[in-house]
GROMACS .gro file of C-alpha atoms in nm:
model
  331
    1UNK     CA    1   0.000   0.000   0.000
    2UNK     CA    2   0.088   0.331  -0.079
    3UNK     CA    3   0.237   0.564   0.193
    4UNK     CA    4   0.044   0.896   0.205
    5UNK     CA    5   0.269   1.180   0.295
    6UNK     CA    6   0.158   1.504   0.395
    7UNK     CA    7   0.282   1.868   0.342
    8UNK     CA    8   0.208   2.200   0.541
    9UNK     CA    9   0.244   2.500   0.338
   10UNK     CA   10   0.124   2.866   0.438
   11UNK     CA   11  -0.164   3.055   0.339
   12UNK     CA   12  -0.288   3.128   0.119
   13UNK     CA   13  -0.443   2.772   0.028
   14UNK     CA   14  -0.693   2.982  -0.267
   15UNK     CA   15  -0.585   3.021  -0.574
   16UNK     CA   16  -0.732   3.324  -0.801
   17UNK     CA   17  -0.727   3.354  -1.146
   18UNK     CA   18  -0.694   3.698  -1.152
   19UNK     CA   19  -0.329   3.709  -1.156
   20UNK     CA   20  -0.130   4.046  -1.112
   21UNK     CA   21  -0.031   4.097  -1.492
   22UNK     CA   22  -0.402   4.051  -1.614
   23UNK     CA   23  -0.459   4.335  -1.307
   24UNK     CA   24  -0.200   4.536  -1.457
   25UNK     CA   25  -0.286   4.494  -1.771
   26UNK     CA   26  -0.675   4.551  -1.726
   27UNK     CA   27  -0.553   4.871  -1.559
   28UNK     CA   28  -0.386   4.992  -1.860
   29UNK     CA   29  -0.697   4.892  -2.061
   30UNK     CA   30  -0.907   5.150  -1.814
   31UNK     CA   31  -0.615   5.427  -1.893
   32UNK     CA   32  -0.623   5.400  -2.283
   33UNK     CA   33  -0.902   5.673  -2.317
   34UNK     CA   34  -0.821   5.939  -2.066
   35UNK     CA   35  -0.465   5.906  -2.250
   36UNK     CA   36  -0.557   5.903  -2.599
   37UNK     CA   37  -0.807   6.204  -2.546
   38UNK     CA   38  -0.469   6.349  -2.375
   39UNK     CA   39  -0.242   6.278  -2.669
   40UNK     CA   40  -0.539   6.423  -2.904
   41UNK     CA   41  -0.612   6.730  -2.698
   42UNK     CA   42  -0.282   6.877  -2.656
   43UNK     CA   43  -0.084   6.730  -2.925
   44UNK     CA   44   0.130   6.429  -2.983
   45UNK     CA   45   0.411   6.699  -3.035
   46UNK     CA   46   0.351   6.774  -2.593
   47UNK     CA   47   0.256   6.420  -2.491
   48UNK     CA   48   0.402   6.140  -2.674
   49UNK     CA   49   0.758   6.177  -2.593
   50UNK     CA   50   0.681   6.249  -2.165
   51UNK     CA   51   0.501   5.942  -2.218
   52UNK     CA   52   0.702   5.711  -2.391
   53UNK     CA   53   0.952   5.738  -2.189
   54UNK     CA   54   0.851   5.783  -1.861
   55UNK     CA   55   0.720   5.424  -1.943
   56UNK     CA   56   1.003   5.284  -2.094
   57UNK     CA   57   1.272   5.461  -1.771
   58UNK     CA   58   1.022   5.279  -1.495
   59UNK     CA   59   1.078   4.950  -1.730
   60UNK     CA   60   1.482   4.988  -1.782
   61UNK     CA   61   1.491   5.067  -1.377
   62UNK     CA   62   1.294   4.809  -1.238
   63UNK     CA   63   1.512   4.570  -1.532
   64UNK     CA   64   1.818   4.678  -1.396
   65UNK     CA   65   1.742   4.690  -0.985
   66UNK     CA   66   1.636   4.326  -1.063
   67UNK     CA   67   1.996   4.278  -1.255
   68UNK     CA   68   2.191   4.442  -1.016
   69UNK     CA   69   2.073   4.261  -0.697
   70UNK     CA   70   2.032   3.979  -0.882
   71UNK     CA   71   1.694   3.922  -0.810
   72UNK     CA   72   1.380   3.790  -1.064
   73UNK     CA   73   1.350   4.029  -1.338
   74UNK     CA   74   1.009   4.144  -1.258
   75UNK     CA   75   0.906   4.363  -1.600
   76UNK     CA   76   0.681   4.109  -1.703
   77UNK     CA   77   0.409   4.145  -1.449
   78UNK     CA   78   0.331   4.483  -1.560
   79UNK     CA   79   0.322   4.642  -1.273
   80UNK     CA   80   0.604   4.927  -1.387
   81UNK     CA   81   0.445   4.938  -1.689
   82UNK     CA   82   0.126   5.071  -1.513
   83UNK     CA   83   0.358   5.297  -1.282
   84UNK     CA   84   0.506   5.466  -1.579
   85UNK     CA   85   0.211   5.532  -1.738
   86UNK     CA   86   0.075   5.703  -1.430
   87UNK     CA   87   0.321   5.884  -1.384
   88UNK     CA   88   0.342   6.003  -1.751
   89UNK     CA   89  -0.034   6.087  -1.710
   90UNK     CA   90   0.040   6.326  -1.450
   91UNK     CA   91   0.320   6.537  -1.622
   92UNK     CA   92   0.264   6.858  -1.744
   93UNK     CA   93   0.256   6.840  -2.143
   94UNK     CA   94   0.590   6.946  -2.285
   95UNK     CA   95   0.751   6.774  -2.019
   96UNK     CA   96   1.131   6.764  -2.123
   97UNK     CA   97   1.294   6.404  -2.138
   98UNK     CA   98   1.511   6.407  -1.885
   99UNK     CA   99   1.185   6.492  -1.606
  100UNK     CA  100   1.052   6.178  -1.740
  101UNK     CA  101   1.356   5.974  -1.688
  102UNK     CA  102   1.424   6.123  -1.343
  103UNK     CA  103   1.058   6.038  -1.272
  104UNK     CA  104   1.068   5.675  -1.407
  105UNK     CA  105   1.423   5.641  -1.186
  106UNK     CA  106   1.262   5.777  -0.865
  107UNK     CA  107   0.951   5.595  -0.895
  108UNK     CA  108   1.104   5.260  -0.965
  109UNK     CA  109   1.432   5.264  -0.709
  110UNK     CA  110   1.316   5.467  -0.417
  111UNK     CA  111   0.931   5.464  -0.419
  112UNK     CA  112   0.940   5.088  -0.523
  113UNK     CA  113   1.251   4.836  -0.516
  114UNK     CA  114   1.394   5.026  -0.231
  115UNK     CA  115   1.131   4.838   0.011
  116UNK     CA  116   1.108   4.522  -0.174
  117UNK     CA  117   0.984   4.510  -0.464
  118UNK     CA  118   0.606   4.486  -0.543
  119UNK     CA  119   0.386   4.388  -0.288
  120UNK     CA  120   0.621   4.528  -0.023
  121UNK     CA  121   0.614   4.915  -0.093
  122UNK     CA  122   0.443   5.174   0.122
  123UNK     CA  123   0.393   5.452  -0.103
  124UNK     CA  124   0.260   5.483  -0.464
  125UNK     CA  125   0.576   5.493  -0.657
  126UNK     CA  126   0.386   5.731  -0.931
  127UNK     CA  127   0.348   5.980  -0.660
  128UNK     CA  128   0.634   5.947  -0.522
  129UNK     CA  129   0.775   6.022  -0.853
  130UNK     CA  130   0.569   6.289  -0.912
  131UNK     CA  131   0.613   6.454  -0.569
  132UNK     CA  132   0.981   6.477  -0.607
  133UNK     CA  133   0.972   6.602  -0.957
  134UNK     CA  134   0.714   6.886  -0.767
  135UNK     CA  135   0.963   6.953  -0.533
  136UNK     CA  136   1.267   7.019  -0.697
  137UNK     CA  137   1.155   7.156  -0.998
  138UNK     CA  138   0.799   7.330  -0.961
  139UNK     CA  139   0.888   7.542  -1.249
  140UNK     CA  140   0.870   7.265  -1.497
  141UNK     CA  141   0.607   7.092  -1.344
  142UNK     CA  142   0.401   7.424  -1.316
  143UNK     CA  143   0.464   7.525  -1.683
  144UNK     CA  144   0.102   7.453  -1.834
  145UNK     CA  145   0.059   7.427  -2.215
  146UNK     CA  146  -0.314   7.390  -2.431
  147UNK     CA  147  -0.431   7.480  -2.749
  148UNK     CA  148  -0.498   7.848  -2.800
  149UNK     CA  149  -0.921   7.782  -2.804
  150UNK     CA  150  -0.888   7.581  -2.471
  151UNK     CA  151  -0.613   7.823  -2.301
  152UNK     CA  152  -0.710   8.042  -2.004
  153UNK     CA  153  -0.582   8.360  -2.003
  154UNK     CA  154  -0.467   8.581  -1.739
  155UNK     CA  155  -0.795   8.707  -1.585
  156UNK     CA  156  -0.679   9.061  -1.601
  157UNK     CA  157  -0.604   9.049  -1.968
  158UNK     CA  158  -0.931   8.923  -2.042
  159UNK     CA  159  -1.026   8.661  -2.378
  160UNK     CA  160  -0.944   8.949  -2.632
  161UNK     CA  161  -0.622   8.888  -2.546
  162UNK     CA  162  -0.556   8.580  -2.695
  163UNK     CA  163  -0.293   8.539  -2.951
  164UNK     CA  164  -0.397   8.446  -3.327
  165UNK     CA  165  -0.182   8.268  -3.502
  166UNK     CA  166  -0.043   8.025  -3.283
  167UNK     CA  167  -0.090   7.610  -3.235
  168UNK     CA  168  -0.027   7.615  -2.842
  169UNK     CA  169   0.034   7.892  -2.517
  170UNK     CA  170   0.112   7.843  -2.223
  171UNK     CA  171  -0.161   7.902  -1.993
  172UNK     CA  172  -0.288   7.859  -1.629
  173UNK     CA  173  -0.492   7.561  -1.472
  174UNK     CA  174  -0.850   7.646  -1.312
  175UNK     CA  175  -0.677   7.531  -1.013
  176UNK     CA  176  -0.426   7.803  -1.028
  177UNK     CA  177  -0.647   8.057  -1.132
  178UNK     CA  178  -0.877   8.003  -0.881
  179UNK     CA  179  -0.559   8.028  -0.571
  180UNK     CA  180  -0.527   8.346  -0.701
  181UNK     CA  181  -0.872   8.500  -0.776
  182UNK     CA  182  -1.148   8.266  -0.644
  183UNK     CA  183  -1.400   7.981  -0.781
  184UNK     CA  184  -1.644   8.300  -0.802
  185UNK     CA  185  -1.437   8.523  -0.994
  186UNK     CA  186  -1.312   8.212  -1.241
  187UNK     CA  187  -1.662   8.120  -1.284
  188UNK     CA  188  -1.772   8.456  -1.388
  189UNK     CA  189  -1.499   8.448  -1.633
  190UNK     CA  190  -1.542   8.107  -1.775
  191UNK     CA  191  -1.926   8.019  -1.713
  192UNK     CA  192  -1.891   7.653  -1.897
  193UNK     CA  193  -1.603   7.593  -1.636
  194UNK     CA  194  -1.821   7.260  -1.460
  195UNK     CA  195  -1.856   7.166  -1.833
  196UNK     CA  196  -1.569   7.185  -1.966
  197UNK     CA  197  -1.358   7.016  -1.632
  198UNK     CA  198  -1.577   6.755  -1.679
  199UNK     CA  199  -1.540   6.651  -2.061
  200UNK     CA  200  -1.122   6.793  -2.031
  201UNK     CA  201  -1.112   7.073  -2.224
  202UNK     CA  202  -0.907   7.240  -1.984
  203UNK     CA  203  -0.503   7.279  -1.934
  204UNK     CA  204  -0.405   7.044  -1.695
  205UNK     CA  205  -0.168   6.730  -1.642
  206UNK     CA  206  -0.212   6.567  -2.000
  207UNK     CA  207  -0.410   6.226  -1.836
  208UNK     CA  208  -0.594   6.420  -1.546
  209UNK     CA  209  -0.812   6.631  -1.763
  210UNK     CA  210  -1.090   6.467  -1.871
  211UNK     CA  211  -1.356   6.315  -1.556
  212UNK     CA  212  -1.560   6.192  -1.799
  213UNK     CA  213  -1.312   5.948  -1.951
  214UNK     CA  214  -1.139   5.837  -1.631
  215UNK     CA  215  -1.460   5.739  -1.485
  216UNK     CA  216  -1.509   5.542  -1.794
  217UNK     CA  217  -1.212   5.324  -1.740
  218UNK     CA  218  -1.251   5.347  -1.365
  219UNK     CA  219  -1.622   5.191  -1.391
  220UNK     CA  220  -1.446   4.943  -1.629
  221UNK     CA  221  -1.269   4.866  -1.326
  222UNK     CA  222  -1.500   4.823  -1.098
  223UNK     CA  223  -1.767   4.648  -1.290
  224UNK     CA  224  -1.464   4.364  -1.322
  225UNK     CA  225  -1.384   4.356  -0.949
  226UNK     CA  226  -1.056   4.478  -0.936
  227UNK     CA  227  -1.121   4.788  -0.801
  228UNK     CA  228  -1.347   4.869  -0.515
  229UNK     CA  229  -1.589   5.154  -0.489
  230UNK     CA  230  -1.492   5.224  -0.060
  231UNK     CA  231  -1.157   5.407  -0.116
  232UNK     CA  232  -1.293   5.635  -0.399
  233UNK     CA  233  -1.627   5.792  -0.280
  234UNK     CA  234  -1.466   5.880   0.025
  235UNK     CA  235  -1.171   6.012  -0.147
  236UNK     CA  236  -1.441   6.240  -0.299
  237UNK     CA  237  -1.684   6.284   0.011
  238UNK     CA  238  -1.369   6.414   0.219
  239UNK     CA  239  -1.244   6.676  -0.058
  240UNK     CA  240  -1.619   6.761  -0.084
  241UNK     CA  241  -1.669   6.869   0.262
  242UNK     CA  242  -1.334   7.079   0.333
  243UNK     CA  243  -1.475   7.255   0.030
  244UNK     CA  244  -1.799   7.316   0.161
  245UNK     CA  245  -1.694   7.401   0.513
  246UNK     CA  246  -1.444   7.663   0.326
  247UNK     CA  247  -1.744   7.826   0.128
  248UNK     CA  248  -1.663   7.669  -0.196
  249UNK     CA  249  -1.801   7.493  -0.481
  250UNK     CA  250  -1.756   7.096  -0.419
  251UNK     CA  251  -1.824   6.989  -0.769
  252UNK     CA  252  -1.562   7.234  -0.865
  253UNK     CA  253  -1.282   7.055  -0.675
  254UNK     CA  254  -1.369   6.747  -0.729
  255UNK     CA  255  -1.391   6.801  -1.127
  256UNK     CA  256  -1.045   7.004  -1.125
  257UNK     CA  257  -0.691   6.899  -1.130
  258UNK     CA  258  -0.643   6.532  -1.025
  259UNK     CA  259  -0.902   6.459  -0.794
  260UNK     CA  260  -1.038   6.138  -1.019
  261UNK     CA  261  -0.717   6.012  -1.114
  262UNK     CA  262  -0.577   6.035  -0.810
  263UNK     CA  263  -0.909   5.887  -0.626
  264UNK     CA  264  -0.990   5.617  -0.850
  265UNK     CA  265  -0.623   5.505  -1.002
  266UNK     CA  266  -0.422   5.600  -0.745
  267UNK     CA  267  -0.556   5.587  -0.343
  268UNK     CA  268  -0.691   5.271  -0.489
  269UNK     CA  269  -0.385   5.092  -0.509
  270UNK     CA  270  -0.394   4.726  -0.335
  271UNK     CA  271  -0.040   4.753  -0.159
  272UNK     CA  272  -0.032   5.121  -0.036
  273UNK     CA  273  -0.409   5.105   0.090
  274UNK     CA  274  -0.518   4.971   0.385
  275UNK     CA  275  -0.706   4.610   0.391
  276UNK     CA  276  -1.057   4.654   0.648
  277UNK     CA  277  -1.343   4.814   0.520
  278UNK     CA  278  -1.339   5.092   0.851
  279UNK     CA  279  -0.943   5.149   0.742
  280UNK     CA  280  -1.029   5.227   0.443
  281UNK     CA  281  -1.321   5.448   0.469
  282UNK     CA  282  -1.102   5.639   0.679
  283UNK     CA  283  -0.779   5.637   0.434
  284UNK     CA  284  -1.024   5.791   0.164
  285UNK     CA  285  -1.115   6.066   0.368
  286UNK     CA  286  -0.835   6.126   0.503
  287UNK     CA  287  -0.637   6.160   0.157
  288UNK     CA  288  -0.914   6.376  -0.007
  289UNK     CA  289  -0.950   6.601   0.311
  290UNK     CA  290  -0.574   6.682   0.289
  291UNK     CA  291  -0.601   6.741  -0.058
  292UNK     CA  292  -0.864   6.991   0.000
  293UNK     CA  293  -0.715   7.169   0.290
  294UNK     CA  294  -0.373   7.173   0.048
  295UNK     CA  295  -0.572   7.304  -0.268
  296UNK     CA  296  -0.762   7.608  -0.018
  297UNK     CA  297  -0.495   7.683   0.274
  298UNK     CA  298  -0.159   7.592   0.150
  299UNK     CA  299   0.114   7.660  -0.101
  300UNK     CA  300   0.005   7.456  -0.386
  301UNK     CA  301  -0.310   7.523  -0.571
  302UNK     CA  302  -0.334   7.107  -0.600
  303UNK     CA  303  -0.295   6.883  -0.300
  304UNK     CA  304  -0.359   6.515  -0.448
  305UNK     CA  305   0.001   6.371  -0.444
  306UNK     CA  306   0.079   6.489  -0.088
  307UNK     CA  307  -0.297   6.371   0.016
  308UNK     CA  308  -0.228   6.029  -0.067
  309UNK     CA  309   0.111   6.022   0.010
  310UNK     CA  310   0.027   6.153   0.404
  311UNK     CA  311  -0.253   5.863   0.404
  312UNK     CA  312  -0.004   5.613   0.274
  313UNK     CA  313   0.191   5.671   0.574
  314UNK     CA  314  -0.062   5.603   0.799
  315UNK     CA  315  -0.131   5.262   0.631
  316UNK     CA  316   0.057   5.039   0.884
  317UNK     CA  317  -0.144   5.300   1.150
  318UNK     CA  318  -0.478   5.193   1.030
  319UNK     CA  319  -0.381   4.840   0.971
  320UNK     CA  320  -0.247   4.782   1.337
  321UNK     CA  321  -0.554   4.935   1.483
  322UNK     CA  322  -0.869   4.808   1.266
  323UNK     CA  323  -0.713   4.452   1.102
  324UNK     CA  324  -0.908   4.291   0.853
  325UNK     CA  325  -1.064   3.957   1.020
  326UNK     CA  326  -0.995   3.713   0.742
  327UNK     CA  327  -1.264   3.488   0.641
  328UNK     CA  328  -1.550   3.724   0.761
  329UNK     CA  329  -1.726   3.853   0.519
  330UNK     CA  330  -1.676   4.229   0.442
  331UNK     CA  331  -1.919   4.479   0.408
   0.00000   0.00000   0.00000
């Protein structure tokens, strides 16, 4: 008779089919129109090149982290394809190359392989990215560019002072207008603002513009269950009530800048967000109330990237006091 033998192994004992590169991948799929409306909008002159190579930089760095340390090459799984693309999305158009590749580099080594690999990092490596690039060059990543119909000029010039004759100007972001004026006066000056934040006709970070197309691919998302809906409205709900507590126009700040990117592609992430339903609710808040007090009390008329980033540190916080009971079932 046969002997049986018997192994112990650790959990998990389920196997999923959804594996991480069809999560990656699916993620990229939710991305394409936000970023092809942002390649039509301002130009592939302004976007292609920020893009291309912010992807291919997060690709050649995670490549050679793996090489040097001699560790799996890891490329495959797609997961610094999706952080490149991210990060490209959020880059002013125009971007020169070498932002991109200092972007792709920071992402990749210190927001990334530098605690492990994925799986094992605490903060978004897009944003962190992105939040250096702020940082030490907020000239560049402050220099706005659209085509002259779409352009905002300076309030005080007024629209008949809008050059003729040109393709693209550089121009300010509702965001930035509104630091220095006001929602009311902006509004006055632009009455199809709501409108025209919400279909991305607007200057802006060339994937952040349009809500109506990231929603698209972030429904995609959640209508496949890879995404969950927790994080996301109360990403929203939090930015929403520092703006009405301030006097200002929620559906205003929630339309502008990167409030759904960041919400639904970015605070969503599985590693840097927290794993109970209560955590999470809180992390949501927590990043969009931050981003709100940033956009309407601090130094930067946007407040997304340091929102999340803030939350992501609190991750382990969150996790330690309100753990996820495993095989419960969530709300």
């Amino acid at each position: 008779m046969e002997e049986l033998r018997f192994f112990q192994t650790p959990a998990p004992h389920l196997k999923s089919p959804v594996t991480v590169p069809k999560i990656m991948f699916m993620v990229v799929v939710a991305l394409i129109p936000a970023t092809i409306w942002g390649i039509g909008f301002f130009g592939p002159k302004l976007t292609l090149a920020p893009l291309v190579i912010c992807i291919f930089s997060c690709l050649f760095f995670e490549w050679l982290d793996c090489k040097i340390f001699k560790k799996p090459v890891t490329i495959k799984d797609g997961s610094a394809l999706v952080t490149g693309l991210l990060l490209g999305l959020s880059l002013p158009p125009g971007s020169p190359f070498w932002i991109a590749i200092a972007g792709g580099g920071i992402a990749i080594i210190l927001g990334k392989q530098m605690f492990g690999g994925l799986g094992q990092n605490i903060f978004n490596p897009a944003l962190v990215g992105r939040a250096v690039l702020l940082i030490s060059w907020p000239k560049l990543m402050t220099s706005w560019y659209a085509k002259t119909p779409f352009a905002f000029p300076s309030i005080e010039q007024g629209l008949v002072a809008m050059p003729q004759g040109v393709d693209v100007i550089t121009t300010p972001t509702a965001l930035t207008l509104t630091k220095e004026y006001g929602f009311q006066v902006l509004s006055q000056f632009e009455p199809r603002l709501l409108w025209r934040l919400f279909i991305g006709t607007v200057p802006g970070s060339i994937g952040e513009t349009s809500v109506l197309l990231l929603l698209i691919g972030y429904f995609l998302l959640l209508g496949l269950g890879i995404v969950k809906w927790d994080i996301p409205l109360f990403f929203l709900i939090g930015l929403s009530c520092v703006a009405l507590i301030t006097g200002q126009n929620p559906i205003y700040h929630l339309f502008a800048g990167g409030a759904i990117i960041g919400a639904c592609f970015m605070a969503n992430d599985y590693t840097t967000s927290p794993l109970s339903f209560k955590s999470r609710l809180i992390f949501g808040f927590g990043a969009g109330a931050i981003t709100g007090i940033i956009r309407i009390l601090g130094g930067y008329p946007e407040g997304v990237t340091f929102g999340i980033l803030v939350m992501n540190a609190v991750v382990p916080l969150l996790d330690k006091l309100l753990p996820r009971r495993f095989g419960v079932k969530s709300s």
